[in-house]
Short mmCIF file of C-alpha atoms and ligand atoms in Angstrom, two decimals:
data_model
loop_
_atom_site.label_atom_id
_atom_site.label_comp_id
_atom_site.label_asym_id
_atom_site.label_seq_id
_atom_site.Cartn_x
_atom_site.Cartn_y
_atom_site.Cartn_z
CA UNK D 1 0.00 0.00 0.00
CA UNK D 2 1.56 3.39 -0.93
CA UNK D 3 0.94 5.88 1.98
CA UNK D 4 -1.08 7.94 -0.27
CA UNK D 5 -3.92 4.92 -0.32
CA UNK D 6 -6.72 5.43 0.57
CA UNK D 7 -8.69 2.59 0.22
CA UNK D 8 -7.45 1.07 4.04
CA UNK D 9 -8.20 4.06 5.40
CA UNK D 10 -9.39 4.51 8.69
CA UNK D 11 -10.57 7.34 10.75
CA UNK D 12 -8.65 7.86 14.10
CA UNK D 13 -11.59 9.64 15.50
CA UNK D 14 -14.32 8.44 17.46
CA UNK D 15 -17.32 8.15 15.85
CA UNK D 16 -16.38 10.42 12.55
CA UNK D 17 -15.45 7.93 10.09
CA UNK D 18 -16.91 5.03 11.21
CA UNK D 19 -17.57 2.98 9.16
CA UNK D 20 -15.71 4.91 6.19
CA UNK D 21 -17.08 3.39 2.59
CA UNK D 22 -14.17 3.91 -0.06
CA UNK D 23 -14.98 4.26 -4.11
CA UNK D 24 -12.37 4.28 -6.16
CA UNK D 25 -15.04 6.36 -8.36
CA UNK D 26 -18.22 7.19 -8.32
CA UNK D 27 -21.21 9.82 -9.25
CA UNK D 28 -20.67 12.15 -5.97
CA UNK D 29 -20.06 11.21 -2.39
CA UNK D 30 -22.90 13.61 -1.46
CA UNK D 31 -25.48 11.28 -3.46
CA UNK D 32 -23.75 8.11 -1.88
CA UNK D 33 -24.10 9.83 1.43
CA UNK D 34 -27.95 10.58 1.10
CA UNK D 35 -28.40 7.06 -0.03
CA UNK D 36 -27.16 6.07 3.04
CA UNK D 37 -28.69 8.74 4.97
CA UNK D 38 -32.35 7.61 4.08
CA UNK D 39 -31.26 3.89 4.50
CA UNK D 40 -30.75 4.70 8.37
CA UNK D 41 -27.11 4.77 8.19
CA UNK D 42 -25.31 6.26 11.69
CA UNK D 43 -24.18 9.57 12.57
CA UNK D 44 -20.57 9.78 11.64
CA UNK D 45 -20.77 7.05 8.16
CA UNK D 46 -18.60 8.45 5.51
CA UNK D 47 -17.93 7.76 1.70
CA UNK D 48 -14.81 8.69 0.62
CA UNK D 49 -13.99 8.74 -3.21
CA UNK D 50 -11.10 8.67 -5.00
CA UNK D 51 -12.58 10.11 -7.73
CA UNK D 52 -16.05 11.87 -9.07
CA UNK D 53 -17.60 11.92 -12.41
CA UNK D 54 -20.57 14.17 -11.49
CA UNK D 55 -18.59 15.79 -8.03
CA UNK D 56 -20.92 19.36 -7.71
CA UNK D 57 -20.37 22.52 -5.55
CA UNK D 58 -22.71 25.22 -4.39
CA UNK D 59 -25.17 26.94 -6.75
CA UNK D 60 -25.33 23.47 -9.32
CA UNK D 61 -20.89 24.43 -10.15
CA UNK D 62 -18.96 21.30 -11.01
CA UNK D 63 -16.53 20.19 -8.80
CA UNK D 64 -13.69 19.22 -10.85
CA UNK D 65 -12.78 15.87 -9.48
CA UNK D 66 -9.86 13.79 -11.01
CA UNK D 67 -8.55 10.79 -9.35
CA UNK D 68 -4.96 10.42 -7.90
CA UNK D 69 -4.98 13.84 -6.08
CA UNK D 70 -7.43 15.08 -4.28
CA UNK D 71 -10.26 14.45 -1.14
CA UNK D 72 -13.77 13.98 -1.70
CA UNK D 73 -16.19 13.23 1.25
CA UNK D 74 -19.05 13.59 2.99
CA UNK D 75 -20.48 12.87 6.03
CA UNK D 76 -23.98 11.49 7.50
CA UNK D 77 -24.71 13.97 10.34
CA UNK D 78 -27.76 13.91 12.46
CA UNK D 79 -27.61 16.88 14.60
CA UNK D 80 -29.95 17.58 17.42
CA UNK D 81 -30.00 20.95 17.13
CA UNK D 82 -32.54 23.05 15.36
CA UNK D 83 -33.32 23.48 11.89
CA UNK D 84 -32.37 27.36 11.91
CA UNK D 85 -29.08 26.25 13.02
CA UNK D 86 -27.93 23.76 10.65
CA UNK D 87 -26.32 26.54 8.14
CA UNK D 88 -23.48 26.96 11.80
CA UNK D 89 -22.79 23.20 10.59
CA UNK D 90 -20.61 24.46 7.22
CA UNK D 91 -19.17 26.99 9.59
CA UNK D 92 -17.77 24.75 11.53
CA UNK D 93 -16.89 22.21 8.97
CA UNK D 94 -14.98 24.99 7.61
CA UNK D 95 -13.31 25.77 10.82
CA UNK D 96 -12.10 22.05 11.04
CA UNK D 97 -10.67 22.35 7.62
CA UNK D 98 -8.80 25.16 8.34
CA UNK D 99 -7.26 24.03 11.30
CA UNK D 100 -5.89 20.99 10.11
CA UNK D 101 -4.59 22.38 6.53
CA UNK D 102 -3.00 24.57 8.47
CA UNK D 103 -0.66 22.16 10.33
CA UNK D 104 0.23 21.02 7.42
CA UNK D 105 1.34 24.31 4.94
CA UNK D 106 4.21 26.74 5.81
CA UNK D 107 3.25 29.78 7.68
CA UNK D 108 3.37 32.34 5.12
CA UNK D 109 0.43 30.03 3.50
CA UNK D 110 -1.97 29.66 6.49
CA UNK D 111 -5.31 29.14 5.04
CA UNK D 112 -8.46 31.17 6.06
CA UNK D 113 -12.13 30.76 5.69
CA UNK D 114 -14.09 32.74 3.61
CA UNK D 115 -17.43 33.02 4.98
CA UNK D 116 -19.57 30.76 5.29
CA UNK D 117 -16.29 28.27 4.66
CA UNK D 118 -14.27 28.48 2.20
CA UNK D 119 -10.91 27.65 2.26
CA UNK D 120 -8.68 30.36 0.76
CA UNK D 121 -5.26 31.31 0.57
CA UNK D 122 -4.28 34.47 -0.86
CA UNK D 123 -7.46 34.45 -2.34
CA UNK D 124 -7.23 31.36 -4.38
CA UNK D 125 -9.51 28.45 -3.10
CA UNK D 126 -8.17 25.24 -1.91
CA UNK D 127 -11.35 23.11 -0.16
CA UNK D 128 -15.22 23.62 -0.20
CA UNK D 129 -17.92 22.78 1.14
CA UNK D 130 -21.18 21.21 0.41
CA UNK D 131 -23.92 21.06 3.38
CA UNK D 132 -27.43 19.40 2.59
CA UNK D 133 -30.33 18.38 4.07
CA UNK D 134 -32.93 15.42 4.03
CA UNK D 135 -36.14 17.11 6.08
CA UNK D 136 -39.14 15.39 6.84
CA UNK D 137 -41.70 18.64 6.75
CA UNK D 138 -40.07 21.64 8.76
CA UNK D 139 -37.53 19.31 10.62
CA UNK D 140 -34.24 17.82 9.97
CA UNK D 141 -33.89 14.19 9.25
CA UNK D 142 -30.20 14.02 8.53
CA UNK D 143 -27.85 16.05 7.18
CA UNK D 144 -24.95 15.55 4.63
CA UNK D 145 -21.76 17.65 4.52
CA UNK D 146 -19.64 16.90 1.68
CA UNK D 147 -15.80 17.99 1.61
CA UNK D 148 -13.65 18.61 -1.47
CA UNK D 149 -9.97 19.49 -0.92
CA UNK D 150 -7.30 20.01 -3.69
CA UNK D 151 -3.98 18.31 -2.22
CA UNK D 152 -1.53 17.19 -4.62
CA UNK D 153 -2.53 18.99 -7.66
CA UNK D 154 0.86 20.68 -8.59
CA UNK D 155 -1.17 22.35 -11.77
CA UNK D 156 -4.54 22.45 -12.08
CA UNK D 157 -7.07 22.50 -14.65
CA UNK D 158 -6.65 25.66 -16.49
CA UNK D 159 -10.34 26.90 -16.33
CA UNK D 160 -9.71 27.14 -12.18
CA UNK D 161 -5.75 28.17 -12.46
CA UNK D 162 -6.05 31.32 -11.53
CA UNK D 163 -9.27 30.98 -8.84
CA UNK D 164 -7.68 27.74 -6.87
CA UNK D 165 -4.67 26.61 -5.55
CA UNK D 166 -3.70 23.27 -3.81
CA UNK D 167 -2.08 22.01 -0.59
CA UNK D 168 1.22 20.85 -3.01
CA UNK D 169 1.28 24.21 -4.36
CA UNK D 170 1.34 25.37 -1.16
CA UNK D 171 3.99 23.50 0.68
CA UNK D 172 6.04 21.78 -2.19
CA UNK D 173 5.65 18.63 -0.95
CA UNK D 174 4.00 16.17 -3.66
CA UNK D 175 4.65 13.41 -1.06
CA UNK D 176 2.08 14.69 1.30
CA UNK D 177 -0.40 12.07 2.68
CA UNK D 178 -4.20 12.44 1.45
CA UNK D 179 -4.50 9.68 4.56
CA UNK D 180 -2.86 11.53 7.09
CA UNK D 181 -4.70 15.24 6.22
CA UNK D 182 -7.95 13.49 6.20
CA UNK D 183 -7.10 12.12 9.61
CA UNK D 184 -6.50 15.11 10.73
CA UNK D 185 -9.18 16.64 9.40
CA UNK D 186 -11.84 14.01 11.36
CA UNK D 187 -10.19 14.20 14.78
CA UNK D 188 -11.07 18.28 14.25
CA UNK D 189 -14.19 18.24 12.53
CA UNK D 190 -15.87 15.31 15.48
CA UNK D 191 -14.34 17.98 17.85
CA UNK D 192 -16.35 20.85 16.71
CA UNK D 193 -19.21 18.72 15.79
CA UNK D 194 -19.72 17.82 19.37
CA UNK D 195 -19.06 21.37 20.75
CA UNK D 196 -21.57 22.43 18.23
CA UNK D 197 -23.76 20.09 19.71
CA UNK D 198 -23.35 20.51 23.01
CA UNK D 199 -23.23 24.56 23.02
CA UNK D 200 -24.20 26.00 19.86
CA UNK D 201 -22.09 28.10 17.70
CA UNK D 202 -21.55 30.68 20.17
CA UNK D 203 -18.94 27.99 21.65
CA UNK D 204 -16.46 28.46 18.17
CA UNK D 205 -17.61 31.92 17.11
CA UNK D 206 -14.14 33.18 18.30
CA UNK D 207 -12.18 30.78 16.71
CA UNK D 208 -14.29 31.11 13.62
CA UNK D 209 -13.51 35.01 13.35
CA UNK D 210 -9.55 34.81 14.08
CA UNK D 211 -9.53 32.52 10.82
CA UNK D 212 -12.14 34.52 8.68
CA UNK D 213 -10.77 36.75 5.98
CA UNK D 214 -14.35 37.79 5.33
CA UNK D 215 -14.23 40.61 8.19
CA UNK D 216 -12.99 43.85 7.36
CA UNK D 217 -13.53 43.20 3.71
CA UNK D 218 -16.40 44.85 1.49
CA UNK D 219 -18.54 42.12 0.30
CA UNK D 220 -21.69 41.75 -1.94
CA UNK D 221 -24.69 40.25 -0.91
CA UNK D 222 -27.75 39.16 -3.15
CA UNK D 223 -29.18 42.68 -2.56
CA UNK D 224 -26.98 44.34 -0.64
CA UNK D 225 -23.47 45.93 -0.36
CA UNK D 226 -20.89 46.58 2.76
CA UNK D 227 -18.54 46.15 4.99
CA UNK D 228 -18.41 42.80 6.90
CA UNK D 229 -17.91 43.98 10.53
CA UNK D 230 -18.96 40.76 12.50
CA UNK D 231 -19.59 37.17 12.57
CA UNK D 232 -22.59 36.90 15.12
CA UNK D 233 -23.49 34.58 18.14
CA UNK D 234 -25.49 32.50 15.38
CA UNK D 235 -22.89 32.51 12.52
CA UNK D 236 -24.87 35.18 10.86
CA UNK D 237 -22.59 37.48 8.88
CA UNK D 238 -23.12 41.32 9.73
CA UNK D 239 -22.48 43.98 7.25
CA UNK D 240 -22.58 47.79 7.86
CA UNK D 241 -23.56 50.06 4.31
CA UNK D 242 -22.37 52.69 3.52
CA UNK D 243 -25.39 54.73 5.08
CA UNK D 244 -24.34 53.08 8.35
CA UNK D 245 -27.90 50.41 8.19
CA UNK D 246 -26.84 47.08 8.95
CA UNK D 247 -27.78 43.68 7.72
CA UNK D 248 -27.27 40.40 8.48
CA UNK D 249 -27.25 37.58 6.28
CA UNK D 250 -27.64 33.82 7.53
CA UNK D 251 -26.58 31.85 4.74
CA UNK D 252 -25.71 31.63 1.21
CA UNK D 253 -22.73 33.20 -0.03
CA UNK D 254 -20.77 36.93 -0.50
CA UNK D 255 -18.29 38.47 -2.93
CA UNK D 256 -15.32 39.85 -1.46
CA UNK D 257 -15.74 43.09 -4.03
CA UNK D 258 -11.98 43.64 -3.81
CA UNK D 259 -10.20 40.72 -3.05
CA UNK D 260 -7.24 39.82 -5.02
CA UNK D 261 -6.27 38.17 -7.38
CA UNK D 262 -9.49 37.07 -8.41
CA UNK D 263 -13.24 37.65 -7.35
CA UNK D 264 -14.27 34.11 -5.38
C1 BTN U 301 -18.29 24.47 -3.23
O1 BTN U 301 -17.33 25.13 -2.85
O2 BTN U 301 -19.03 24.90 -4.12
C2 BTN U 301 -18.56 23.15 -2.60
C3 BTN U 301 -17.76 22.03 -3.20
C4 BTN U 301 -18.04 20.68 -2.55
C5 BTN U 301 -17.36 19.55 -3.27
C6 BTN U 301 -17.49 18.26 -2.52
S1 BTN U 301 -16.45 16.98 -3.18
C7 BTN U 301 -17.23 15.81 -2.15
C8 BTN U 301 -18.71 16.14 -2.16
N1 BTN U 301 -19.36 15.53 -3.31
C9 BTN U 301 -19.83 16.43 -4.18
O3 BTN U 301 -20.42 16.18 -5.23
N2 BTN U 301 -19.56 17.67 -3.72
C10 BTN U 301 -18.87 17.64 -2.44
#
């Protein structure tokens, strides 16, 4: 087994991981994971790919997803906390993913989050995030949070050159272990998941705002422009116009209007 297989991989967290179902391909981990979902699997099963041939991000994008160099994966989640507070679920993925890439990268590349969670360094994206629901009526059945992080790309496909970067872009080192990030990556995420659980988002709102870039920057809404001056209590981004009226929004996504070198 090289150390960059996956297919023996196993979590090292507690319930995260367990059982992990490996593809070598398939459709999209998120549609394995629903399958699953709806067939009763437990909190904590994930499918892990090696590759995708229909891998999608937010707003119906493709997720490029070639095999040999990447992670793909997502999660069954059942959280017992309201539905109003599943969107503090990507947050928190996205916290998880930030921590652990960054034990991994050189300094000068720490990544941060883009709110709601992107990964970005230097305003190229390395990992997103994918959060859905199965709801029965108004409440929650299960959720699915899928994961896809560019590793050992050392170019990568020229449509996304100049908006992404990877982890061996980052730190040189084609050797790195998809394995051993992944690992790392679980023992975080369960972490947060349970604090999440146990105390709402208020518990990782600090950490959340030392890593996002989002604050401080002037970002676009669907209908409305500002500055972002706070991540709230809830996750909820804050944003102050230019008349001084506030707004907050709860979910979906913001341009950073200035952010370099491309708009994400
Ligand atoms: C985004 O930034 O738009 C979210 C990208 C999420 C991609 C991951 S890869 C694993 C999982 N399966 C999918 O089809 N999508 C997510």
């Amino acid at each position: 087994m090289s150390p960059d297989d996956l297919t023996y991989f196993r979590s090292p967290a507690r319930w995260l991981g367990h059982p992990t179902i490996f593809k070598s391909e398939t459709g999209s981990t998120n549609d394995d994971a629903r399958a699953l979902g709806l067939r009763g699997a437990a909190a904590g099963t994930l499918v892990l790919a090696d590759a995708q041939t229909a891998g999608r991000g937010r707003r119906g994008r493709v997720w490029q997803s070639p095999p040999g160099a990447n992670l793909y994966f997502s999660a069954v989640l059942r959280p017992r906390r309201p539905l109003s507070e599943v969107p503090s679920l990507t947050l928190a993925t996205g916290l998880a993913l930030c921590e652990a890439v960054a034990a991994l990268v050189p300094p000068e590349h720490t990544p941060q989050i883009k709110w709601p969670n992107d990964l970005v360094v230097g305003g190229r994206k390395l990992a997103g995030i994918l959060i859905e629901g199965s709801l029965t009526g108004p409440s929650l059945d299960f959720a699915i949070a899928g994961v896809g992080i560019n590793v050992l790309g050392a170019t990568l496909p020229a449509e996304v050159a100049h908006l992404a970067t990877s982890m061996a872009q980052l730190s040189g080192d084609l050797a790195l272990s998809r394995g051993a990030l992944l690992g790392r990556i679980l023992t975080r995420w369960e972490a947060h998941l349970e604090t999440l659980e146990a105390h709402g988002f208020a518990a990782l709102r600090e950490a959340y705002r030392a890593r996002c870039v989002t604050l401080g920057q002037r970002v676009r809404g669907d209908d409305f422009e500002g500055l972002a001056v706070d991540v709230e209590a809830d996750g909820a981004l804050r944003l102050e116009g230019d008349d001084g009226a506030t707004r907050r929004v709860a979910f979906g996504e913001v341009l950073h209007v200035l952010s370099a070198p491309a708009r994400l």
